[in-house]
Coordinates of C-alpha atoms and ligand atoms in Angstrom, one line a residue:
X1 CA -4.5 7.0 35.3
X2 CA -5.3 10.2 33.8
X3 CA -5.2 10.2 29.7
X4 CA -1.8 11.2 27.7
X5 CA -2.1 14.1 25.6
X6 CA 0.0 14.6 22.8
X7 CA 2.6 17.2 22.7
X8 CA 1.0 18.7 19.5
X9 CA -1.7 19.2 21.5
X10 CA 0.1 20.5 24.1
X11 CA 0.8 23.6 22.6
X12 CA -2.5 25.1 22.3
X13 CA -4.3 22.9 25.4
X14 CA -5.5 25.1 28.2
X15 CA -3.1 26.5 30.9
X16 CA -3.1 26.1 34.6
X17 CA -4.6 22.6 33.8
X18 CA -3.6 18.8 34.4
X19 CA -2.0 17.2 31.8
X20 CA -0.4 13.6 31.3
X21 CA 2.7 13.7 28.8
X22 CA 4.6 11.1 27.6
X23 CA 7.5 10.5 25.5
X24 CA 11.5 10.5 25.1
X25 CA 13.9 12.8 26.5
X26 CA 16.0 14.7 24.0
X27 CA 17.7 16.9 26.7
X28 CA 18.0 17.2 30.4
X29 CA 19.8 20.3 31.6
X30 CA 20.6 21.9 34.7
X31 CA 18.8 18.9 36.3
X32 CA 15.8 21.4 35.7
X33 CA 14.3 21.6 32.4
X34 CA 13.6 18.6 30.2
X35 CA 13.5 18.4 26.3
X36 CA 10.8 15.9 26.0
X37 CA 9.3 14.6 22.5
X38 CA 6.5 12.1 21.2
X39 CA 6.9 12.1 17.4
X40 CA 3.5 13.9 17.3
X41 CA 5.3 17.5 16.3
X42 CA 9.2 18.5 15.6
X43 CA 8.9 21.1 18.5
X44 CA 10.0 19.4 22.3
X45 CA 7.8 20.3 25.5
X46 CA 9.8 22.4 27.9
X47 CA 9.3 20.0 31.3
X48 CA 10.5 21.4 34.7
X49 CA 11.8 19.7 37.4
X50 CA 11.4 20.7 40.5
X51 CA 15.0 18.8 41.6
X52 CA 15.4 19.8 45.1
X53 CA 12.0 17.8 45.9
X54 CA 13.1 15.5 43.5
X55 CA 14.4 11.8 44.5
X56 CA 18.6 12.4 43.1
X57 CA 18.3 8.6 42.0
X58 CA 15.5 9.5 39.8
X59 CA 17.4 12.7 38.3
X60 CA 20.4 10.1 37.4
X61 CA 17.7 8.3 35.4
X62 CA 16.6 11.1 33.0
X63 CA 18.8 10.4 30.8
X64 CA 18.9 11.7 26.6
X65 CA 16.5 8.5 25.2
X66 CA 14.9 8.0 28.5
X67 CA 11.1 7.7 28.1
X68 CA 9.4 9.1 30.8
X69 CA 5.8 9.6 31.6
X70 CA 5.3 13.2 33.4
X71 CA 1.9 14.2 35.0
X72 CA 2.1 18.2 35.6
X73 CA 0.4 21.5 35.4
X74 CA 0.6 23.1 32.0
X75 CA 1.8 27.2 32.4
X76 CA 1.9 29.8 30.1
X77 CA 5.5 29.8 29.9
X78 CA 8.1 32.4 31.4
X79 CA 11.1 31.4 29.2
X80 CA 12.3 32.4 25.7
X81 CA 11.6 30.0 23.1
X82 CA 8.5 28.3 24.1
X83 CA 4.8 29.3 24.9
X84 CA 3.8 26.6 27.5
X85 CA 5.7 24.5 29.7
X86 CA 5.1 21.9 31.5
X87 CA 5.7 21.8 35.7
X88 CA 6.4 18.0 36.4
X89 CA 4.5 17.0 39.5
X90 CA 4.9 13.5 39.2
X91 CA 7.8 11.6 37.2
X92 CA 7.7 7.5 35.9
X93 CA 10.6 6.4 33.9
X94 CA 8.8 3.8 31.2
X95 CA 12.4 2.9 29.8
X96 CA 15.3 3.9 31.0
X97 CA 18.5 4.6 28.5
X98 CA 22.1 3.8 28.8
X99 CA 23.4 7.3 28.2
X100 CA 26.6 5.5 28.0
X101 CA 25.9 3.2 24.9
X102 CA 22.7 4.9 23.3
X103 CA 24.3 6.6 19.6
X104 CA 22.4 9.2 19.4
X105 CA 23.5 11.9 21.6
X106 CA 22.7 15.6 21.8
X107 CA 24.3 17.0 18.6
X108 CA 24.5 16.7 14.8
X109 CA 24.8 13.4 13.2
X110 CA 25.8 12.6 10.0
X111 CA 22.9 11.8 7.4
X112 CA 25.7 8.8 6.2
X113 CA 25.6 7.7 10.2
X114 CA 22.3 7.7 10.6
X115 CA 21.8 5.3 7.5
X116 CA 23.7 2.6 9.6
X117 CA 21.3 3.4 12.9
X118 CA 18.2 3.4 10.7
X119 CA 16.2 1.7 13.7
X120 CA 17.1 5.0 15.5
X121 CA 16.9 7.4 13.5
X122 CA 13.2 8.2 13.8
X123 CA 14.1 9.7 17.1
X124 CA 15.8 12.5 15.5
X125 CA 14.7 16.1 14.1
X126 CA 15.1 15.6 10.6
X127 CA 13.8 12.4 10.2
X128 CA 10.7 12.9 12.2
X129 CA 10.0 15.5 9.9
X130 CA 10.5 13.7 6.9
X131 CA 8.8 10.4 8.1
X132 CA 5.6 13.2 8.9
X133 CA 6.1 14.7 5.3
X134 CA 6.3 11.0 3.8
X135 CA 2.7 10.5 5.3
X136 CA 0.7 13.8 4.9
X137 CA 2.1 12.8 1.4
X138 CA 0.4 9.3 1.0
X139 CA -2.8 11.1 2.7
X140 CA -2.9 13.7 0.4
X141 CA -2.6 11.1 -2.4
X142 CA -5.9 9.3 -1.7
X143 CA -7.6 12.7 -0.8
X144 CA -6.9 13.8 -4.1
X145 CA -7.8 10.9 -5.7
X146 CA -10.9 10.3 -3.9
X147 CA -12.0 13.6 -4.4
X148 CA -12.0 13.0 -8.2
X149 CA -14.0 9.8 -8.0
X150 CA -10.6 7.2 -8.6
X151 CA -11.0 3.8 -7.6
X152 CA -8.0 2.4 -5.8
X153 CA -7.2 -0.6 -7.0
X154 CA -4.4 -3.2 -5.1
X155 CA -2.5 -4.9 -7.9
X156 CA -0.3 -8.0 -7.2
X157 CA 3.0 -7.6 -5.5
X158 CA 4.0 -11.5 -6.7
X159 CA 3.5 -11.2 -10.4
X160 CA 3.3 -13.9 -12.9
X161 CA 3.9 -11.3 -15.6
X162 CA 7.4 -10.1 -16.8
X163 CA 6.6 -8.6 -19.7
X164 CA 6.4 -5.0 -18.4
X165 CA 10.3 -4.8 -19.2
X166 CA 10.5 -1.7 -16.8
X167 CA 13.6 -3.4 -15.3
X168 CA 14.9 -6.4 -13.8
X169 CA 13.2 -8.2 -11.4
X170 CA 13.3 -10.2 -8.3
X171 CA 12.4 -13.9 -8.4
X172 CA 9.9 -15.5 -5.8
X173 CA 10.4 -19.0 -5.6
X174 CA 10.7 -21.6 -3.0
X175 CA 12.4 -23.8 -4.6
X176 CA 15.2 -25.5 -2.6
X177 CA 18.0 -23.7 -4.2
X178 CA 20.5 -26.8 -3.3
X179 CA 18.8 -29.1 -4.9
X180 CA 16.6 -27.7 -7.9
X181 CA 14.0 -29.9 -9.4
X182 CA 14.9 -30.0 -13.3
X183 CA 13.0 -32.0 -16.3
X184 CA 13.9 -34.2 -18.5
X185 CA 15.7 -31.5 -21.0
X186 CA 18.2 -30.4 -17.6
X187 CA 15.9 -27.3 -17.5
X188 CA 14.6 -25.6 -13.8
X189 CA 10.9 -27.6 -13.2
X190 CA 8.8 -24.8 -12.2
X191 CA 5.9 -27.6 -11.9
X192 CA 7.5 -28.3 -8.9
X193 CA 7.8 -24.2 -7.7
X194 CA 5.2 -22.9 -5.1
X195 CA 3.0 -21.4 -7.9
X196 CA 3.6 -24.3 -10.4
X197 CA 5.6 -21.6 -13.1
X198 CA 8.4 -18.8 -12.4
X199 CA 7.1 -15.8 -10.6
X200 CA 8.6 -12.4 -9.6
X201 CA 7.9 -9.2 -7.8
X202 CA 6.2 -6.8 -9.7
X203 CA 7.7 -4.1 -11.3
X204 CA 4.5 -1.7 -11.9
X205 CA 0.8 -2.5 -11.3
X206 CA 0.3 -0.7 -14.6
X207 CA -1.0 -3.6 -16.8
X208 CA -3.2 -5.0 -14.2
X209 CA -4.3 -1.1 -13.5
X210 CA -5.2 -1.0 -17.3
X211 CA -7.5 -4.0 -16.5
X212 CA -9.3 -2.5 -14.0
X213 CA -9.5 0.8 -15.6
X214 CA -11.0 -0.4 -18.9
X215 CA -14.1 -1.2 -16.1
X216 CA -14.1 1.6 -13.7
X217 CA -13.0 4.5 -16.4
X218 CA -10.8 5.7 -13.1
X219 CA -9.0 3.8 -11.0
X220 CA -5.2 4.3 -9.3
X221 CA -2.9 1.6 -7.4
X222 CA -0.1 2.9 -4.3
X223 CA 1.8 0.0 -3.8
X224 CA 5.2 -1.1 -3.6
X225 CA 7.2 -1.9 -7.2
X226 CA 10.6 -3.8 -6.6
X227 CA 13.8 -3.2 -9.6
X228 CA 17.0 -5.6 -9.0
X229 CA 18.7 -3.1 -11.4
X230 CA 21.8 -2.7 -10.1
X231 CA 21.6 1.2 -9.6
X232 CA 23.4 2.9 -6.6
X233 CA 22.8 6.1 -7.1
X234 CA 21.0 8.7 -5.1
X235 CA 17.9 8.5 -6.9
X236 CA 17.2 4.9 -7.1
X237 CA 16.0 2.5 -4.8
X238 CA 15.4 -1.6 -5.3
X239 CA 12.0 -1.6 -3.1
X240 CA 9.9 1.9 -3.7
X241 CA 6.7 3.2 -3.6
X242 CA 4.6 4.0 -6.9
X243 CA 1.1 5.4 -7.7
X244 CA -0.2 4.6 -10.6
X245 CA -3.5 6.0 -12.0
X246 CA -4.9 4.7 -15.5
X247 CA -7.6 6.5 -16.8
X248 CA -10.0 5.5 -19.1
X249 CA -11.7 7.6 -22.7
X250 CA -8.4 9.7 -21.4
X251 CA -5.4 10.7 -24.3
X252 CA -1.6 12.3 -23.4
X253 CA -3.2 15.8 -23.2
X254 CA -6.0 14.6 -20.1
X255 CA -3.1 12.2 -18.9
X256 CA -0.7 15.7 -18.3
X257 CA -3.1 17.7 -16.8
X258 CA -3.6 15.0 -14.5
X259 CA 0.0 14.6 -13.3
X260 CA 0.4 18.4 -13.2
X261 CA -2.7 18.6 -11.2
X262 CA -1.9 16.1 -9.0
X263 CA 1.8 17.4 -8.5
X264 CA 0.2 20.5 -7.6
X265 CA -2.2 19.7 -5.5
X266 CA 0.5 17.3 -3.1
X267 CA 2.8 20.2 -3.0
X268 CA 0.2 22.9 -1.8
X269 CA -1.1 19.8 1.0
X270 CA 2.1 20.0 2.6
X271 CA 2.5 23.8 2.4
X272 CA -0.5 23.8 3.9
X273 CA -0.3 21.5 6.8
X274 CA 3.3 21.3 7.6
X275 CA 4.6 24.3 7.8
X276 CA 6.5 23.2 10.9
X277 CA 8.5 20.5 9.6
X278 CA 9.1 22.5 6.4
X279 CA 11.1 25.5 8.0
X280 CA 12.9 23.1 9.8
X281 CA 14.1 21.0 6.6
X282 CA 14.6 24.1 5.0
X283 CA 17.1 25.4 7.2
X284 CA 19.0 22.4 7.4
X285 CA 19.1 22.4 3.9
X286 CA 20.4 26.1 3.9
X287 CA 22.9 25.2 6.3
X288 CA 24.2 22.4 4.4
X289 CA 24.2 24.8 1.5
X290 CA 26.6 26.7 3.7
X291 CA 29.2 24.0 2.8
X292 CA 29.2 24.4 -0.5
X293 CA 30.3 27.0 -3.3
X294 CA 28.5 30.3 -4.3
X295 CA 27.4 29.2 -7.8
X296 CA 26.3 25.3 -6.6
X297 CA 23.9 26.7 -4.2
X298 CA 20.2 26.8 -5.2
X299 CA 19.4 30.4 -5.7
X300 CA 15.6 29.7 -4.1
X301 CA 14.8 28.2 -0.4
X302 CA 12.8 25.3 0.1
X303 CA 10.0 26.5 0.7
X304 CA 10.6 29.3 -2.5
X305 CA 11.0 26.2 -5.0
X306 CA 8.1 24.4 -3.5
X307 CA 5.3 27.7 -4.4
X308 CA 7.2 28.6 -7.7
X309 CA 6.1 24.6 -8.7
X310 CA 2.7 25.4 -8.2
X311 CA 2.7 29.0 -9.5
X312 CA 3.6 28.2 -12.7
X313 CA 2.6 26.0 -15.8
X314 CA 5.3 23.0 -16.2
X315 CA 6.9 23.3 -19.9
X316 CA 5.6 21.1 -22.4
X317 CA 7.7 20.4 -25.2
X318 CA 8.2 17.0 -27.3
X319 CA 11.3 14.9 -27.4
X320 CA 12.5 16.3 -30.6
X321 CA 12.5 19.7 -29.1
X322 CA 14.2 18.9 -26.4
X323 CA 17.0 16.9 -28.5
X324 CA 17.5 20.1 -30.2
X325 CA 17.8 22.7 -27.3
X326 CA 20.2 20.0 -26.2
X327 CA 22.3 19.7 -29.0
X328 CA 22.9 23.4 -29.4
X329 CA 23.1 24.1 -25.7
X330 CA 26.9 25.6 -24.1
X331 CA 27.7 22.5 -22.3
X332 CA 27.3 20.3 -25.0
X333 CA 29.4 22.1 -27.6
X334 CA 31.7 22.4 -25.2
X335 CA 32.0 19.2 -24.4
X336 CA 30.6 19.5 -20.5
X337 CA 27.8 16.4 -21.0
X338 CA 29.2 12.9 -19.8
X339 CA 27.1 12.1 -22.8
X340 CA 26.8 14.1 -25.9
X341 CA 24.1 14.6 -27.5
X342 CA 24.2 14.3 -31.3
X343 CA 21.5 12.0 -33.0
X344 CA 18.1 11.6 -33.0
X345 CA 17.0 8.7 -31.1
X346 CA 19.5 8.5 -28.0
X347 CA 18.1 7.7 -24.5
X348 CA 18.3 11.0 -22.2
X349 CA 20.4 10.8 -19.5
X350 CA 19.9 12.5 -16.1
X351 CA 22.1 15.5 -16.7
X352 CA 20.3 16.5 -19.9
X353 CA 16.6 16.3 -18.4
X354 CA 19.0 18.4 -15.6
X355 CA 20.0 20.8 -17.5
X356 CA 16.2 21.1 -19.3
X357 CA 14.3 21.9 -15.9
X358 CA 17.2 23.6 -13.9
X359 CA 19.6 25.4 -16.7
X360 CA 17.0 25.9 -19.7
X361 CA 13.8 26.1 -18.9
X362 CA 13.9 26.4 -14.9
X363 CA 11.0 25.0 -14.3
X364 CA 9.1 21.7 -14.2
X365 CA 9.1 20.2 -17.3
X366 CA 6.9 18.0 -19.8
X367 CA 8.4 15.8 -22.3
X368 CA 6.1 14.1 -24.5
X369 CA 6.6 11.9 -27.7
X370 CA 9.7 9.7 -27.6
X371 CA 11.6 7.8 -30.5
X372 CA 9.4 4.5 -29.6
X373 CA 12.7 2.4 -29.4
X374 CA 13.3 4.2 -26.1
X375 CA 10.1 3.3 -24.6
X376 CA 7.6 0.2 -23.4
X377 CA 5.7 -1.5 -25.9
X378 CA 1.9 -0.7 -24.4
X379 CA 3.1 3.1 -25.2
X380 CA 0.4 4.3 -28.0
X381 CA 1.9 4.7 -31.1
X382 CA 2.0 8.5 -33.1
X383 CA 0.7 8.6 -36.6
X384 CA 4.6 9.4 -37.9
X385 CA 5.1 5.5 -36.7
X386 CA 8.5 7.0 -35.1
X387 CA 7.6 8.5 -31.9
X388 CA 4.9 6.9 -29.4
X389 CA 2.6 8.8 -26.4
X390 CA 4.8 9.0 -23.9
X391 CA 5.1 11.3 -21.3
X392 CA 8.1 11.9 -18.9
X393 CA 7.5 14.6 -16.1
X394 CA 11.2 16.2 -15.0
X395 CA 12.0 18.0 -11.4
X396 CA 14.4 20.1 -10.8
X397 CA 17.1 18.4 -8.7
X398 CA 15.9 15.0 -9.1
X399 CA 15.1 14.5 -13.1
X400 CA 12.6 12.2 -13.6
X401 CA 9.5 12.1 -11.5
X402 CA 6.8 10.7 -13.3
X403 CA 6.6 8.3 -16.3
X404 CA 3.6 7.7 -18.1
X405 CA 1.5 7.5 -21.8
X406 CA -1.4 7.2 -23.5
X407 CA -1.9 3.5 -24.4
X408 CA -1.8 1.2 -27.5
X409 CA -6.1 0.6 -27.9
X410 CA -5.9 -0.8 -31.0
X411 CA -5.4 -4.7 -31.0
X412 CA -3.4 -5.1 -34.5
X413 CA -1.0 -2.1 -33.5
X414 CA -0.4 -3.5 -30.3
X415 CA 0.2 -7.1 -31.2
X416 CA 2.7 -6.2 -33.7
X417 CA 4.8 -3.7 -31.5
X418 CA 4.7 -7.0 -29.1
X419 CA 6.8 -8.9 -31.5
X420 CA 8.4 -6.4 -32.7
X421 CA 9.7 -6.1 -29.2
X422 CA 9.8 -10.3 -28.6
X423 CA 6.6 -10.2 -26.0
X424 CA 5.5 -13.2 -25.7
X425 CA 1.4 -12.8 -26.9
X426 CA 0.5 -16.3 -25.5
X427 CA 1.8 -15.1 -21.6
X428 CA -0.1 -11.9 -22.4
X429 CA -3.7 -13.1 -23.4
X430 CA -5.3 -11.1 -20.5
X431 CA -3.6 -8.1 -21.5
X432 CA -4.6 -8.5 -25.6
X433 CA -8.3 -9.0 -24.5
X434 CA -8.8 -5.7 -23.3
X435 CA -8.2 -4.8 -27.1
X436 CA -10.8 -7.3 -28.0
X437 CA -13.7 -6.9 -26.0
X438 CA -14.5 -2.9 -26.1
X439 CA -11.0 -1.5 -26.6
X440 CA -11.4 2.4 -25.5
X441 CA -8.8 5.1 -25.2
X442 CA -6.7 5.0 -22.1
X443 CA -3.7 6.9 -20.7
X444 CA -1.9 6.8 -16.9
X445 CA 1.3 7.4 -15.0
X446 CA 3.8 6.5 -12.7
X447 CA 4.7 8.9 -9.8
X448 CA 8.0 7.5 -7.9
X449 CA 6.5 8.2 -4.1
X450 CA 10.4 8.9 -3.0
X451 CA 11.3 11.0 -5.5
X452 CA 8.2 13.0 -4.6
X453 CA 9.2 13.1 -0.9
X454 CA 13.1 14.1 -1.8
X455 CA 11.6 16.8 -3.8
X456 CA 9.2 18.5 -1.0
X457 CA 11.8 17.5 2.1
X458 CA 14.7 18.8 0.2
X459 CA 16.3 15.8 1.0
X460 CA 19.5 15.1 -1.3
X461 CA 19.3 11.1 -1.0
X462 CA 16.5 9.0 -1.7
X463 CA 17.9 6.6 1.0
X464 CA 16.7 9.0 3.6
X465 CA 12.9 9.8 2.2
X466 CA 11.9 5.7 3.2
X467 CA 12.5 4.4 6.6
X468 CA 14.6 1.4 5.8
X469 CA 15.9 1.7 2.4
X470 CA 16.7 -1.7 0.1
X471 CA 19.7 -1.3 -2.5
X472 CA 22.3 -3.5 -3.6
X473 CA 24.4 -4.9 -1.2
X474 CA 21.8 -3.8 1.7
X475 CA 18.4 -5.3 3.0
X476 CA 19.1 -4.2 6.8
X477 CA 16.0 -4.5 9.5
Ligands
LIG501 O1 9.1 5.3 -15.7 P1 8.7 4.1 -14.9 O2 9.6 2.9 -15.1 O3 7.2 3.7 -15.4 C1 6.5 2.6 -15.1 O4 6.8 1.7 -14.4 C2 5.2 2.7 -15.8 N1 4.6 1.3 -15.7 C3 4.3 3.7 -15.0 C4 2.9 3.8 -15.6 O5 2.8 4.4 -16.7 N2 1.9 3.4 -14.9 O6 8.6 4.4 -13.4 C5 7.7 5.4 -12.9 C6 8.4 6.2 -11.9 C7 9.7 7.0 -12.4 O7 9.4 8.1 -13.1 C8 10.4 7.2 -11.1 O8 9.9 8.4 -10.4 C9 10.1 6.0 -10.3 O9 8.9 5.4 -10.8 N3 11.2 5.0 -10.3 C10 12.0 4.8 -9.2 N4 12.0 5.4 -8.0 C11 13.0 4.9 -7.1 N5 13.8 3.9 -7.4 C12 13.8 3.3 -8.6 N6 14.6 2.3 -8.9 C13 12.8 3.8 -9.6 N7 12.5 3.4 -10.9 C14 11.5 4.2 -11.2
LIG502 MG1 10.6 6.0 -16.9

């Protein structure tokens, strides 16, 4: 049996040759030509049939969803709209397709539809190319990483930590939920649980990434962070992906360059090597645009906003900056912000970092030194002992992509923000020794992976950047 070649390859393999293909039919028309696609490239390979000499049970059985496995000669092809095709010699149906019941037929779906056929959607267009996008994504990642000498480090997905306070969390327990063990005082017994106390999924492999990095000065963790908030919004998911580099003899001015670098350089990856999948989500997305008024489309194409990121610097500008462009800004004197902003010290909300990076400043945006009642306790404090390190990196159409700082090094300074903030020290020994035993400067990030891919597909919701999304209420396949 002669060896499959991919239909990527396909396209710039030798003519008037012998080639295997395989794959699923996306079209038959005319009983003549077939639309056939492997997942290796958005583009289908033109297959012809030669139908008179063709068994008419077989033709019934090329069907859209088939999967057939053609052996032909590959021919410089005489039809618009494609620069080989493939003359089917001999035909095998590996799986045939009930045309009849199969939901996806040959026309436009709904994004909300395909949610609901999730195990199907694959076989489409646009997810192909954003399930290709999703990887070069994660490739580029470690290439950029490894190229710079990081370690990658796998933190624990069951933590016994929950001091993080990044968000609620998921419980792991095995407890018999009928009939849970208590002690003497009524309370649960988590003696009795799997891991002998309560445990959760992790939230962020930061603090263990600290660990590691006060070791190996450079080390990052891609892994998958779980939040039981109860956030249904476009942008949030309860299972996602996070990278996470910590840095070590690094402050908030190396721990910026760092994201913006990185940011760049994923960006320019998929420029680079998908150019393919990329006019094709950008056209969707200007024909979704279509639907909507003049002033709500985006004024740049996908592509456009994707090169203009990497052109130019990302705006770097402190909280208290940024509070005060707010509080003067049109639609907050007139009243437009769901939120207002009037004092010092308020929590941003996604339409003001919106209206930083796509009204103000239009551009990607920096904002550094938050009021440190806003933020997580390991964030380093500034000498003012109001504002702390932080370091939140804004995109235009998604707000927040990136969430980082430079750490608390000093023991004392750290111990007391913990009790300040009711952290249990004892739990967090492992964490306070770091400070103890050769304490060094230290800074890192958070990049949300899905945030990252809605960004570069153009993708509107974050359910449809992973292949089977978890949010409340749904935990389907
Ligand atoms: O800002 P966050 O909560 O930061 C941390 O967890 C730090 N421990 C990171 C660090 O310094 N090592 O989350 C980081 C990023 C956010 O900026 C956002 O992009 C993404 O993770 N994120 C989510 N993405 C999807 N769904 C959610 N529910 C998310 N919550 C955060
Ligand atoms: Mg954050």
């Amino acid at each position: 049996m002669a060896k499959r070649t991919r239909i990527q390859d396909l396209f710039t393999a030798e003519v008037d040759s012998q080639y295997v293909a395989m794959g699923w039919v996306r079209t038959f028309r005319n009983n003549q030509f077939i639309a056939l696609n492997d997942g290796s490239c958005l583009a289908n390979l033109q297959v012809v049939v030669d139908f008179e000499n063709t068994d008419p049970a077989l033709l019934k059985r090329i069907t859209t969803g088939a999967a057939l496995r053609i052996e032909g000669t590959l021919i410089a092809s005489q039809g618009k709209g494609q620069t080989v095709e493939l003359i089917a010699g001999n035909i095998d149906i590996l799986g045939d397709c009930d045309a009849e019941t199969f939901p996806l037929q040959p026309k436009k779906h709904s994004l909300e539809f395909l949610r609901e056929i999730a195990h199907l959607r694959f076989r489409t267009n646009t997810f192909g190319a954003v399930f290709r996008i999703r990887h070069a994504l994660a490739f580029a990642v470690h290439e950029f990483f490894h190229n710079r000498h990081f370690v990658y480090i796998h933190t624990p997905i069951i933590t016994g930590s929950d001091a993080e306070g990044a968000g609620e969390m998921f419980q792991v327990t095995t407890l018999d939920l009928h009939n849970v063990p208590k002690t003497d005082e009524g309370a649960i017994n988590y003696k009795k649980d799997f891991f002998g106390k309560p445990t959760n999924l992790t939230v962020s492999g930061q603090l263990e990434g600290e660990l590691a990095a006060l070791a190996l000065s450079d080390i990052y963790t891609f892994g998958p962070t779980f939040r039981a908030e109860n956030s249904n919004t476009s942008r949030h998911l309860a299972e996602f992906w996070m990278i996470e580099p910590e840095v070590a003899f690094a402050d908030l001015d190396d721990n910026m360059d760092l994201a913006e670098d990185m940011l760049k350089y994923l960006i320019s990856y998929v420029l680079k090597h998908c150019s393919e999948d990329l006019a094709f989500l950008e056209q969707r997305l200007l024909d979704e645009e279509k639907q909507k008024p003049q002033q709500e489309r985006s004024e740049m194409t996908l592509r456009e906003k994707l090169n203009f990121c990497i052109e130019n610097p990302f705006e770097r500008l402190t909280y208290t900056e940024a509070i005060d462009i707010l509080r003067n800004s049109t639609p907050n004197k007139k009243g437009k912000f769901q939120y207002p902003v009037e004092k010092w010290g308020t929590d941003l909300q996604s339409e003001h970092e919106r209206y930083l990076v796509e009204k103000h400043f239009k551009k990607p945006v920096i904002l550094t030194n938050y009021p440190k009642e806003i933020k997580a306790f390991y964030m380093r404090m500034d000498d003012d002992g109001k504002t702390v390190r932080a370091m939140d990196v804004l995109f235009p159409g998604i707000g927040e992509i990136i969430g980082g700082s430079q750490r608390e090094e000093r023991y004392d300074v750290l111990l007391s923000r913990m009790e300040e903030m009711h952290i249990p020290a004892e739990e967090m020994s492992w964490f306070l020794d770091t400070r103890r035993f050769g304490s060094v400067p230290h800074a890192g990030f958070g990049l949300g992976f899905e945030r990252l891919v809605l960004f570069v597909t153009g993708m509107t919701n974050i359910r449809d950047v992973i292949p089977f999304p978890r949010f409340p209420g749904n935990a389907e396949f």
